[in-house]
mmCIF file of C-alpha atoms and ligand atoms in Angstrom:
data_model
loop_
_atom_site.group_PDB
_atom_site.id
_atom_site.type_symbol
_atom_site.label_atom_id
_atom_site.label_comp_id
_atom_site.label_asym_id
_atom_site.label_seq_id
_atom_site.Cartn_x
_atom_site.Cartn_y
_atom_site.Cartn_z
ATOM 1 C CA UNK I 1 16.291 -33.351 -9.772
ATOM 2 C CA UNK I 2 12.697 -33.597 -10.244
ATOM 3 C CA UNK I 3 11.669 -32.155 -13.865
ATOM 4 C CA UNK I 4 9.438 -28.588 -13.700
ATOM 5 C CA UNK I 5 6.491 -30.247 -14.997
ATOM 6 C CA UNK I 6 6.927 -33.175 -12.634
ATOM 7 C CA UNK I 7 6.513 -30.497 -10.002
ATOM 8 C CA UNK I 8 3.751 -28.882 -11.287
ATOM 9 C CA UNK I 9 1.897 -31.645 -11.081
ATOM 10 C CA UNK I 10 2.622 -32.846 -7.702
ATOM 11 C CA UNK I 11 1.723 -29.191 -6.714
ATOM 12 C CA UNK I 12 -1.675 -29.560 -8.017
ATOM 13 C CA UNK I 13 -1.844 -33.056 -6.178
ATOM 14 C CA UNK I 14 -1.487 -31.177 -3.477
ATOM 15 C CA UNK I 15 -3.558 -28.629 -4.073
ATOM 16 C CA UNK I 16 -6.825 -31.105 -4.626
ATOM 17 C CA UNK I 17 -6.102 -33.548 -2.335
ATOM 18 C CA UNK I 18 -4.806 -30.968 1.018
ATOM 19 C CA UNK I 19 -5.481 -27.828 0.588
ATOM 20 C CA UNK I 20 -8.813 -26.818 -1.517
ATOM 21 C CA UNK I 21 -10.344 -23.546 -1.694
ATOM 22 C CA UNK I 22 -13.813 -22.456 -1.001
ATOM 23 C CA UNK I 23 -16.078 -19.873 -2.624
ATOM 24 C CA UNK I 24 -13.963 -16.932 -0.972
ATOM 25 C CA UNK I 25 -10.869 -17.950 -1.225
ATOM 26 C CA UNK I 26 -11.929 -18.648 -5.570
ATOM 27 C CA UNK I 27 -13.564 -14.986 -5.360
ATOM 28 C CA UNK I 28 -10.395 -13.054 -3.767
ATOM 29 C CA UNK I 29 -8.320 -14.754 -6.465
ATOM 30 C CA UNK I 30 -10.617 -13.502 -8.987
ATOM 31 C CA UNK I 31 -11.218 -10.524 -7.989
ATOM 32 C CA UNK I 32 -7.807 -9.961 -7.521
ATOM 33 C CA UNK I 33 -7.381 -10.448 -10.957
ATOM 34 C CA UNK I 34 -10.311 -8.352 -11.714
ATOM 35 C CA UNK I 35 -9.385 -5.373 -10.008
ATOM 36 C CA UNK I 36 -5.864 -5.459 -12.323
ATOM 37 C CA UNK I 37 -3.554 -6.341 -9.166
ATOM 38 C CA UNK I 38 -0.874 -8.841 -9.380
ATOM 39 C CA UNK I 39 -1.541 -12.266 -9.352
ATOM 40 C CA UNK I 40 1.503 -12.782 -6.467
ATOM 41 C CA UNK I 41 -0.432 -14.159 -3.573
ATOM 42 C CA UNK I 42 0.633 -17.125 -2.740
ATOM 43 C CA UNK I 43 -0.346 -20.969 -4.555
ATOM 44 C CA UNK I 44 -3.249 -22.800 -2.079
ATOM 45 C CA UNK I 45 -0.632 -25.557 -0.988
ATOM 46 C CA UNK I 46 1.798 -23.625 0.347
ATOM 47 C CA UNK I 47 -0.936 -20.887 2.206
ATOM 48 C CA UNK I 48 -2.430 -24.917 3.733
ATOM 49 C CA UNK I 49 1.152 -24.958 4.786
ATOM 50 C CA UNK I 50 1.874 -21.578 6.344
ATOM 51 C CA UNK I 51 -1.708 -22.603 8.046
ATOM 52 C CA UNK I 52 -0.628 -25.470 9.552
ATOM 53 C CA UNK I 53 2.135 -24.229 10.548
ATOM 54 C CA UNK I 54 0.074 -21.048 12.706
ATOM 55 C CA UNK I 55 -2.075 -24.039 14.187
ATOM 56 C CA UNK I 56 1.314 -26.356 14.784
ATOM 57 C CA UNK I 57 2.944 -23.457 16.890
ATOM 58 C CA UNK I 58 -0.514 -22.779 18.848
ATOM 59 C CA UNK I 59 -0.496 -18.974 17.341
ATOM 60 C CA UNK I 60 -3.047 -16.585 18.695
ATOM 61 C CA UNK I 61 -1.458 -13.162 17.653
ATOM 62 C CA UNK I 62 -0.279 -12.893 14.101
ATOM 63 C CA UNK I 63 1.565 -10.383 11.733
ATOM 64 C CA UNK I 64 1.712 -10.252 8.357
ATOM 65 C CA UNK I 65 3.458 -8.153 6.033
ATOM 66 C CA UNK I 66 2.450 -8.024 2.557
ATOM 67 C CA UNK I 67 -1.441 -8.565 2.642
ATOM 68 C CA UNK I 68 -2.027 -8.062 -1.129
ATOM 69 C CA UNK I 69 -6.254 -8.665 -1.800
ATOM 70 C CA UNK I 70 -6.031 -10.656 1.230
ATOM 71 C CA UNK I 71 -5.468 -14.433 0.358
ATOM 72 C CA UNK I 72 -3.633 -15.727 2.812
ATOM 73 C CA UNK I 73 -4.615 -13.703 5.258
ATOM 74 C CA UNK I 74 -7.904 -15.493 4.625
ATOM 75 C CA UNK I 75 -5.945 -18.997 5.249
ATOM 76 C CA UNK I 76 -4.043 -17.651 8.319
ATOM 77 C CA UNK I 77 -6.582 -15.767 10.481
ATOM 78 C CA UNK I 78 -9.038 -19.054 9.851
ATOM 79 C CA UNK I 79 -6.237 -20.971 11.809
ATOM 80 C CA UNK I 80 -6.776 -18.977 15.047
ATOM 81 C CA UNK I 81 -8.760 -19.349 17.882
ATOM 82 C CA UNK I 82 -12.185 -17.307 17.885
ATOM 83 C CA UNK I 83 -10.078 -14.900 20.028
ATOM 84 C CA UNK I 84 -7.260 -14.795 17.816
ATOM 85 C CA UNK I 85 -5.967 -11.317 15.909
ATOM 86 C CA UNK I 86 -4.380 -10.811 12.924
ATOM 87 C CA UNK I 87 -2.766 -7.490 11.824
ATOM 88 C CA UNK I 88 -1.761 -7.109 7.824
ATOM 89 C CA UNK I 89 0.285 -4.656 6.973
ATOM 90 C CA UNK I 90 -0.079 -3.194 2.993
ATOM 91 C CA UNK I 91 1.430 -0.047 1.836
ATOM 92 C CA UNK I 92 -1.387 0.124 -1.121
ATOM 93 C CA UNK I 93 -4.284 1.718 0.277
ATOM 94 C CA UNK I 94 -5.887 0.031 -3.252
ATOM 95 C CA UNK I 95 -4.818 -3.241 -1.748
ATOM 96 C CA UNK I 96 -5.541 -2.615 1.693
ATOM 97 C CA UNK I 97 -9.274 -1.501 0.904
ATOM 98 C CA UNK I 98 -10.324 -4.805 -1.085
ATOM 99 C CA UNK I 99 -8.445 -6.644 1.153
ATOM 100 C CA UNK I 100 -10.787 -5.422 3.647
ATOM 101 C CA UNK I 101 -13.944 -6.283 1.706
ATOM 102 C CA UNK I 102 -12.752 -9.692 1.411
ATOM 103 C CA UNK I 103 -11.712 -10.521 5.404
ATOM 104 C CA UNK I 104 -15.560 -9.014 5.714
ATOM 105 C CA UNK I 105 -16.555 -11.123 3.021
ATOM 106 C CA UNK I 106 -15.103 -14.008 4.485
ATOM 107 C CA UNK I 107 -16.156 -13.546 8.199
ATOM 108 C CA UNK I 108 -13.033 -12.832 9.314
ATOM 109 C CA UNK I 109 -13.543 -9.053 10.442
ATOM 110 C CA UNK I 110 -13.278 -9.422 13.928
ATOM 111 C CA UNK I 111 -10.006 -10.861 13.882
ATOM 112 C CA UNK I 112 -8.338 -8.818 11.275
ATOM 113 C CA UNK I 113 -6.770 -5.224 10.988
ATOM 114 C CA UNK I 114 -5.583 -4.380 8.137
ATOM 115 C CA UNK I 115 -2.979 -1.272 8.174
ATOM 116 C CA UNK I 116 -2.509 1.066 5.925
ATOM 117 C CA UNK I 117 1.223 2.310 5.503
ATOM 118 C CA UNK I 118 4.855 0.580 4.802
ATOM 119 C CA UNK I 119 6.044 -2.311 6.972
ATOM 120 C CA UNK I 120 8.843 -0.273 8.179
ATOM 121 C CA UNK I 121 6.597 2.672 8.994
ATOM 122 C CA UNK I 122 3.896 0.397 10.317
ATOM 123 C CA UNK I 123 5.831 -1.828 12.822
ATOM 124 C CA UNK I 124 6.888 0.022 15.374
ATOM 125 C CA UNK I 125 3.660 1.010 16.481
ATOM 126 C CA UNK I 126 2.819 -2.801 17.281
ATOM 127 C CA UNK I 127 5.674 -3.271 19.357
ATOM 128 C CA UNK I 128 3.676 -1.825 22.463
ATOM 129 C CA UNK I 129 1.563 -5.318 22.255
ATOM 130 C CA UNK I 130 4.653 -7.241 21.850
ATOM 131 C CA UNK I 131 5.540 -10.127 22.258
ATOM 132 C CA UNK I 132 3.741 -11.482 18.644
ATOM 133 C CA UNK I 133 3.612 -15.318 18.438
ATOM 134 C CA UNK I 134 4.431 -15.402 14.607
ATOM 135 C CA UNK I 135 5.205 -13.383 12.011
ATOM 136 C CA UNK I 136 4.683 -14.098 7.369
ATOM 137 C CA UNK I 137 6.866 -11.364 5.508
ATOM 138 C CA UNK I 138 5.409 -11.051 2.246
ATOM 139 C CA UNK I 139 6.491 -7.709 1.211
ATOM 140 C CA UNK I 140 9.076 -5.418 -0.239
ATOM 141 C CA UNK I 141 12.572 -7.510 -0.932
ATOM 142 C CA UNK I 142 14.862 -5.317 0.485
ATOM 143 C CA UNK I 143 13.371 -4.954 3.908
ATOM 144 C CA UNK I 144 13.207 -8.753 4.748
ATOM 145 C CA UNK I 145 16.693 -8.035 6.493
ATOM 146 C CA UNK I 146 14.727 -5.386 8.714
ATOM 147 C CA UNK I 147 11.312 -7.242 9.246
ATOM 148 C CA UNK I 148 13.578 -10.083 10.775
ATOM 149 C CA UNK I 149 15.272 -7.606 13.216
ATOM 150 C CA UNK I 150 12.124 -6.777 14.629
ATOM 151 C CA UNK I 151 10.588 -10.402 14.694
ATOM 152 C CA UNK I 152 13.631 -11.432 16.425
ATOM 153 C CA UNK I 153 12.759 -8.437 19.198
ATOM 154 C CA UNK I 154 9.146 -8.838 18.912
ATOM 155 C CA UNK I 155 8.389 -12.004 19.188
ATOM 156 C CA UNK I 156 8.145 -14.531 22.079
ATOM 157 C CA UNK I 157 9.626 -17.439 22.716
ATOM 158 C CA UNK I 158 8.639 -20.116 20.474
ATOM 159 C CA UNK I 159 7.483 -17.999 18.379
ATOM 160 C CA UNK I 160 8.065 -17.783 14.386
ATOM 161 C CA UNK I 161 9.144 -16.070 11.547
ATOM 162 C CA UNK I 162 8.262 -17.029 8.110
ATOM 163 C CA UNK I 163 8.660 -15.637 4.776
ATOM 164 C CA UNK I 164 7.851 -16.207 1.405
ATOM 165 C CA UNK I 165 10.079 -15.991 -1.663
ATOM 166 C CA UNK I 166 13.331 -17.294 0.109
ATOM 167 C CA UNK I 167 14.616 -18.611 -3.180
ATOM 168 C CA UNK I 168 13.387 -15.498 -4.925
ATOM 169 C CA UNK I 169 13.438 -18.036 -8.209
ATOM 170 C CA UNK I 170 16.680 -18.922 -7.835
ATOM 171 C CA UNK I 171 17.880 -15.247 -7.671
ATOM 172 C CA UNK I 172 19.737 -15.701 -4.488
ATOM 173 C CA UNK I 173 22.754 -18.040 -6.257
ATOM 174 C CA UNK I 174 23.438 -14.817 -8.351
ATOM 175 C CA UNK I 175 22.218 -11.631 -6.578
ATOM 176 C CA UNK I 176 22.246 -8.769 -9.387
ATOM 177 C CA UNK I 177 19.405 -6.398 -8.387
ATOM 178 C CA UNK I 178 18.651 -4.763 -4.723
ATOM 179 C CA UNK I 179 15.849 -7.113 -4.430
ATOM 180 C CA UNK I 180 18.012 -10.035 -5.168
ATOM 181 C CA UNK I 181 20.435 -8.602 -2.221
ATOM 182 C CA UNK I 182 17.865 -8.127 0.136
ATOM 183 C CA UNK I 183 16.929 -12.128 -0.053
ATOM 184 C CA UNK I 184 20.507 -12.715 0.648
ATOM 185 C CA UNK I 185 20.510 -10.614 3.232
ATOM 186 C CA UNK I 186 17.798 -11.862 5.021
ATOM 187 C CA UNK I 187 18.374 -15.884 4.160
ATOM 188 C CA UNK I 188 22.047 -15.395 6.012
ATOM 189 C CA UNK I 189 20.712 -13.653 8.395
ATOM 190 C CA UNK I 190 18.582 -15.727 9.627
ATOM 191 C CA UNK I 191 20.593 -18.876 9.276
ATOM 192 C CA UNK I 192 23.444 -17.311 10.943
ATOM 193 C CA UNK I 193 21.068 -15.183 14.196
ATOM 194 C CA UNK I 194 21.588 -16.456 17.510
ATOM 195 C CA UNK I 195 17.983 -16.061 18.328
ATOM 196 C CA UNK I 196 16.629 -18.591 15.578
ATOM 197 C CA UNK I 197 16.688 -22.281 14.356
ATOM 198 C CA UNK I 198 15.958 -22.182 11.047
ATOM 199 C CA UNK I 199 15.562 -23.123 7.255
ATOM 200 C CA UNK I 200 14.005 -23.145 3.812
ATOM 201 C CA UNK I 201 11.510 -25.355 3.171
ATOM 202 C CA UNK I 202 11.528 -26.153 -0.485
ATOM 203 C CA UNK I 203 7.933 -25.433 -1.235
ATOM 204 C CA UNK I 204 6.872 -23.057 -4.172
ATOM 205 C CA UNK I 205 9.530 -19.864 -4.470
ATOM 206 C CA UNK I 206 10.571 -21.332 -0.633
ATOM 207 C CA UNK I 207 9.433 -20.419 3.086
ATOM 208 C CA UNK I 208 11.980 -19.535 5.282
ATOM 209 C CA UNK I 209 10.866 -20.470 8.205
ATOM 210 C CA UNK I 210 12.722 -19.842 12.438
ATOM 211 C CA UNK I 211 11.805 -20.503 15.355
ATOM 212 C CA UNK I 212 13.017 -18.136 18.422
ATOM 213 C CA UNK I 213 14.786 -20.092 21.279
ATOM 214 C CA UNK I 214 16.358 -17.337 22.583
HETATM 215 C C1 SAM G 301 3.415 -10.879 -2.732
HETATM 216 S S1 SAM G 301 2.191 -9.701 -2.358
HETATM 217 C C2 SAM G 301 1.459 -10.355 -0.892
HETATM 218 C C3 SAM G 301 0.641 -11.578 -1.169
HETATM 219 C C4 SAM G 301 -0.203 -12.027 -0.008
HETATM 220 N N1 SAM G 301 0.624 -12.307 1.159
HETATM 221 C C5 SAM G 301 -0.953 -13.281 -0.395
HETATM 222 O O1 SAM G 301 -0.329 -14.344 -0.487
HETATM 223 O O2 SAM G 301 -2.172 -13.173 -0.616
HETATM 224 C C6 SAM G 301 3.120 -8.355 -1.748
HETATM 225 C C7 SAM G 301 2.299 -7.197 -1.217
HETATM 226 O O3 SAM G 301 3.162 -6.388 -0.431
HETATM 227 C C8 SAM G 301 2.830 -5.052 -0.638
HETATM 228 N N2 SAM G 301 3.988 -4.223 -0.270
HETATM 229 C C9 SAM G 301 5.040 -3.845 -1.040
HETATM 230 N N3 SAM G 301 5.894 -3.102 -0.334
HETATM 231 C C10 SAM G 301 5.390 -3.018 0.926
HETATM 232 C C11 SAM G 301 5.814 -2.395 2.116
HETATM 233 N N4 SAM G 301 6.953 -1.691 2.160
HETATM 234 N N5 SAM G 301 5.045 -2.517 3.214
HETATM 235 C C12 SAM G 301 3.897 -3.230 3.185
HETATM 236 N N6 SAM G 301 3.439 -3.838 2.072
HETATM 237 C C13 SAM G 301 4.167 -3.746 0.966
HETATM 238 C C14 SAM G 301 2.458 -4.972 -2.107
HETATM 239 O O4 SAM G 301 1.673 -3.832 -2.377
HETATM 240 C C15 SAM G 301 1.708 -6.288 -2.287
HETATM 241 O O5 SAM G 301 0.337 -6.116 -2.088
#
Protein backbone atom coordinates (compact mmCIF):
# COMPACT_ATOMS: atom_id res chain seq x y z
CA UNK A 1 0.00 0.00 0.00
CA UNK A 2 1.48 3.08 -1.23
CA UNK A 3 2.08 5.65 1.82
CA UNK A 4 -0.38 9.06 1.68
CA UNK A 5 2.46 11.22 1.06
CA UNK A 6 3.84 8.87 -1.58
CA UNK A 7 0.56 9.63 -3.29
CA UNK A 8 0.54 13.06 -2.95
CA UNK A 9 3.37 13.36 -4.69
CA UNK A 10 2.76 11.23 -7.60
CA UNK A 11 -0.52 13.31 -7.84
CA UNK A 12 1.36 16.41 -8.31
CA UNK A 13 3.63 14.48 -10.91
CA UNK A 14 0.78 14.21 -12.56
CA UNK A 15 -0.54 17.27 -12.26
CA UNK A 16 2.79 19.12 -13.88
CA UNK A 17 3.70 16.76 -16.19
CA UNK A 18 -0.31 15.81 -17.81
CA UNK A 19 -2.62 17.89 -16.88
CA UNK A 20 -1.60 21.78 -16.25
CA UNK A 21 -3.88 24.57 -15.88
CA UNK A 22 -4.07 27.79 -17.69
CA UNK A 23 -4.92 31.32 -16.59
CA UNK A 24 -8.77 30.33 -16.29
CA UNK A 25 -8.71 27.33 -15.00
CA UNK A 26 -5.97 29.20 -11.92
CA UNK A 27 -8.70 32.13 -11.82
CA UNK A 28 -11.97 29.83 -11.28
CA UNK A 29 -10.00 28.11 -8.52
CA UNK A 30 -9.32 31.34 -7.02
CA UNK A 31 -12.12 32.87 -7.33
CA UNK A 32 -13.81 30.08 -6.09
CA UNK A 33 -12.07 30.51 -3.09
CA UNK A 34 -12.68 34.14 -3.15
CA UNK A 35 -16.22 34.17 -3.40
CA UNK A 36 -16.22 31.82 0.10
CA UNK A 37 -17.48 28.54 -1.85
CA UNK A 38 -16.05 25.23 -1.17
CA UNK A 39 -12.93 24.28 -2.42
CA UNK A 40 -14.61 20.63 -3.71
CA UNK A 41 -14.07 20.82 -7.41
CA UNK A 42 -12.20 18.37 -8.46
CA UNK A 43 -7.85 18.04 -8.37
CA UNK A 44 -6.46 18.98 -12.26
CA UNK A 45 -5.34 15.23 -12.80
CA UNK A 46 -8.28 13.62 -12.36
CA UNK A 47 -10.60 16.60 -14.41
CA UNK A 48 -7.34 15.65 -17.46
CA UNK A 49 -8.82 12.29 -16.82
CA UNK A 50 -12.59 12.70 -16.92
CA UNK A 51 -11.36 14.80 -20.22
CA UNK A 52 -9.86 12.18 -21.82
CA UNK A 53 -12.17 10.09 -21.14
CA UNK A 54 -15.19 12.60 -23.02
CA UNK A 55 -12.61 12.68 -26.04
CA UNK A 56 -11.89 8.61 -25.71
CA UNK A 57 -15.74 7.88 -26.02
CA UNK A 58 -16.12 10.54 -29.02
CA UNK A 59 -18.75 12.64 -26.69
CA UNK A 60 -20.61 15.46 -28.31
CA UNK A 61 -23.57 15.92 -25.80
CA UNK A 62 -22.66 16.08 -22.17
CA UNK A 63 -24.36 16.30 -18.65
CA UNK A 64 -23.09 17.22 -15.65
CA UNK A 65 -24.43 17.34 -12.33
CA UNK A 66 -22.77 19.27 -9.75
CA UNK A 67 -21.19 22.32 -11.66
CA UNK A 68 -19.85 24.14 -8.55
CA UNK A 69 -17.79 27.66 -9.98
CA UNK A 70 -17.43 25.71 -13.02
CA UNK A 71 -14.00 23.83 -13.05
CA UNK A 72 -14.47 20.98 -14.71
CA UNK A 73 -16.94 21.99 -16.68
CA UNK A 74 -14.16 24.18 -18.06
CA UNK A 75 -12.01 20.80 -18.69
CA UNK A 76 -15.02 18.87 -20.13
CA UNK A 77 -16.79 21.23 -22.58
CA UNK A 78 -12.98 22.05 -24.00
CA UNK A 79 -13.00 18.26 -24.98
CA UNK A 80 -15.91 18.65 -27.46
CA UNK A 81 -16.20 19.34 -30.86
CA UNK A 82 -16.93 23.14 -31.80
CA UNK A 83 -20.52 21.78 -32.07
CA UNK A 84 -20.51 20.08 -28.91
CA UNK A 85 -23.07 21.07 -25.77
CA UNK A 86 -22.72 20.82 -22.38
CA UNK A 87 -25.58 21.23 -19.83
CA UNK A 88 -24.52 21.71 -15.86
CA UNK A 89 -26.87 21.30 -13.57
CA UNK A 90 -26.34 23.42 -9.92
CA UNK A 91 -29.00 23.85 -7.41
CA UNK A 92 -27.06 27.19 -6.06
CA UNK A 93 -28.15 29.94 -8.09
CA UNK A 94 -24.74 31.59 -6.21
CA UNK A 95 -22.89 28.81 -7.92
CA UNK A 96 -24.66 28.69 -11.02
CA UNK A 97 -24.17 32.58 -11.67
CA UNK A 98 -20.19 32.60 -11.32
CA UNK A 99 -20.12 29.54 -12.92
CA UNK A 100 -21.52 31.34 -15.75
CA UNK A 101 -19.02 34.21 -15.69
CA UNK A 102 -16.33 31.79 -15.84
CA UNK A 103 -17.62 29.37 -19.04
CA UNK A 104 -17.89 33.21 -20.57
CA UNK A 105 -14.66 33.92 -19.27
CA UNK A 106 -13.23 30.99 -20.67
CA UNK A 107 -14.88 31.00 -24.20
CA UNK A 108 -16.89 28.34 -23.60
CA UNK A 109 -20.45 30.10 -23.76
CA UNK A 110 -21.69 28.69 -26.74
CA UNK A 111 -21.41 25.29 -25.67
CA UNK A 112 -22.56 25.54 -22.15
CA UNK A 113 -25.98 25.87 -20.24
CA UNK A 114 -25.85 26.06 -17.05
CA UNK A 115 -29.31 25.21 -15.11
CA UNK A 116 -30.50 26.49 -12.34
CA UNK A 117 -32.50 23.99 -10.01
CA UNK A 118 -31.80 20.35 -8.29
CA UNK A 119 -30.60 17.44 -10.42
CA UNK A 120 -33.68 15.60 -9.69
CA UNK A 121 -35.88 18.57 -10.57
CA UNK A 122 -33.69 19.47 -13.50
CA UNK A 123 -33.41 16.12 -15.41
CA UNK A 124 -36.39 15.29 -16.63
CA UNK A 125 -36.74 18.14 -18.72
CA UNK A 126 -33.56 16.95 -20.81
CA UNK A 127 -34.89 13.71 -21.47
CA UNK A 128 -36.84 15.13 -24.62
CA UNK A 129 -33.13 15.45 -26.31
CA UNK A 130 -32.23 12.10 -25.14
CA UNK A 131 -30.20 9.96 -25.88
CA UNK A 132 -26.98 11.95 -23.93
CA UNK A 133 -23.56 10.44 -24.85
CA UNK A 134 -22.12 10.83 -21.23
CA UNK A 135 -22.99 11.81 -18.11
CA UNK A 136 -20.26 13.30 -14.55
CA UNK A 137 -22.47 13.19 -11.26
CA UNK A 138 -20.93 15.52 -9.01
CA UNK A 139 -23.68 16.37 -6.75
CA UNK A 140 -25.80 15.61 -3.75
CA UNK A 141 -24.75 11.92 -2.20
CA UNK A 142 -27.91 10.53 -1.83
CA UNK A 143 -29.22 10.95 -5.32
CA UNK A 144 -26.27 9.17 -7.14
CA UNK A 145 -28.66 6.02 -6.92
CA UNK A 146 -31.28 8.20 -8.97
CA UNK A 147 -28.90 10.13 -11.42
CA UNK A 148 -27.78 6.51 -12.51
CA UNK A 149 -31.44 5.45 -13.20
CA UNK A 150 -31.81 8.07 -15.56
CA UNK A 151 -28.27 7.77 -17.26
CA UNK A 152 -29.03 4.22 -17.70
CA UNK A 153 -32.50 5.47 -19.65
CA UNK A 154 -30.96 8.44 -21.09
CA UNK A 155 -28.14 7.62 -22.51
CA UNK A 156 -27.12 5.87 -25.79
CA UNK A 157 -25.34 3.14 -26.48
CA UNK A 158 -21.81 3.46 -25.71
CA UNK A 159 -22.40 5.99 -23.84
CA UNK A 160 -21.07 6.76 -20.10
CA UNK A 161 -21.66 7.42 -16.73
CA UNK A 162 -19.13 8.76 -14.42
CA UNK A 163 -19.03 10.01 -11.01
CA UNK A 164 -16.88 11.43 -8.62
CA UNK A 165 -16.44 10.53 -4.96
CA UNK A 166 -17.04 6.68 -5.42
CA UNK A 167 -14.91 5.97 -2.39
CA UNK A 168 -16.47 8.89 -0.59
CA UNK A 169 -12.93 8.69 1.57
CA UNK A 170 -13.29 5.44 2.42
CA UNK A 171 -16.87 5.99 3.80
CA UNK A 172 -18.37 3.28 1.75
CA UNK A 173 -16.52 0.21 3.95
CA UNK A 174 -18.60 1.65 6.92
CA UNK A 175 -21.71 3.57 5.73
CA UNK A 176 -22.99 5.63 8.93
CA UNK A 177 -24.60 8.79 7.47
CA UNK A 178 -27.32 9.07 4.44
CA UNK A 179 -24.59 10.34 2.33
CA UNK A 180 -22.42 7.43 3.12
CA UNK A 181 -25.62 5.14 2.03
CA UNK A 182 -26.25 6.84 -0.98
CA UNK A 183 -22.47 5.94 -2.31
CA UNK A 184 -23.32 2.43 -1.51
CA UNK A 185 -26.21 2.60 -3.16
CA UNK A 186 -25.09 3.83 -6.22
CA UNK A 187 -21.46 1.83 -6.32
CA UNK A 188 -23.75 -1.62 -6.17
CA UNK A 189 -25.85 -0.42 -8.33
CA UNK A 190 -23.96 0.12 -10.87
CA UNK A 191 -21.71 -2.87 -10.55
CA UNK A 192 -24.60 -5.09 -10.31
CA UNK A 193 -27.09 -3.09 -13.57
CA UNK A 194 -27.55 -5.06 -16.53
CA UNK A 195 -27.16 -2.06 -18.69
CA UNK A 196 -23.43 -1.22 -17.61
CA UNK A 197 -19.77 -2.53 -17.53
CA UNK A 198 -18.25 -0.90 -14.99
CA UNK A 199 -15.72 0.13 -12.16
CA UNK A 200 -13.79 2.45 -9.89
CA UNK A 201 -10.88 3.79 -11.02
CA UNK A 202 -8.66 4.49 -8.10
CA UNK A 203 -7.89 8.08 -8.82
CA UNK A 204 -8.37 10.88 -6.12
CA UNK A 205 -11.78 10.11 -3.84
CA UNK A 206 -12.44 7.46 -7.08
CA UNK A 207 -14.46 7.74 -10.52
CA UNK A 208 -16.90 5.33 -11.05
CA UNK A 209 -17.00 5.01 -14.30
CA UNK A 210 -19.87 2.47 -16.96
CA UNK A 211 -20.26 2.10 -20.04
CA UNK A 212 -23.94 1.21 -21.50
CA UNK A 213 -24.00 -1.98 -23.71
CA UNK A 214 -27.38 -2.49 -23.40
C1 LIG B 1 -18.38 18.75 -5.56
S1 LIG B 1 -19.19 20.19 -6.10
C2 LIG B 1 -19.03 20.10 -7.85
C3 LIG B 1 -17.62 20.34 -8.30
C4 LIG B 1 -17.47 20.52 -9.79
N1 LIG B 1 -17.97 19.35 -10.51
C5 LIG B 1 -16.01 20.72 -10.12
O1 LIG B 1 -15.25 19.75 -10.06
O2 LIG B 1 -15.65 21.87 -10.43
C6 LIG B 1 -20.87 19.82 -5.85
C7 LIG B 1 -21.84 20.87 -6.35
O3 LIG B 1 -23.12 20.26 -6.43
C8 LIG B 1 -24.08 21.19 -6.04
N2 LIG B 1 -25.29 20.46 -5.62
C9 LIG B 1 -25.61 19.96 -4.40
N3 LIG B 1 -26.79 19.36 -4.43
C10 LIG B 1 -27.25 19.45 -5.71
C11 LIG B 1 -28.41 19.02 -6.38
N4 LIG B 1 -29.37 18.35 -5.73
N5 LIG B 1 -28.54 19.30 -7.69
C12 LIG B 1 -27.57 19.97 -8.36
N6 LIG B 1 -26.45 20.41 -7.77
C13 LIG B 1 -26.28 20.16 -6.47
C14 LIG B 1 -23.42 21.97 -4.91
O4 LIG B 1 -24.05 23.22 -4.72
C15 LIG B 1 -22.00 22.08 -5.44
O5 LIG B 1 -21.82 23.26 -6.17
Amino acid sequence: MMSEDLARRLSQYVNQLFAQEDEVLKYVRQQTAAHGLPLINLEANEARLIQLLVRLSAAERVIEVGTLAGYSGIWIARALPAHGKLVTIEVSSVHAELARAHFERAGLSHKVTVLQGAGVQMLPQLEADAPWDLMFIDADKVSYPNYLAWAAENLRLGGAVLADNAFWQGHILNPQSEDDHGLVNFNRMLAKHPQFECSIIEIGDGIALGIKTE
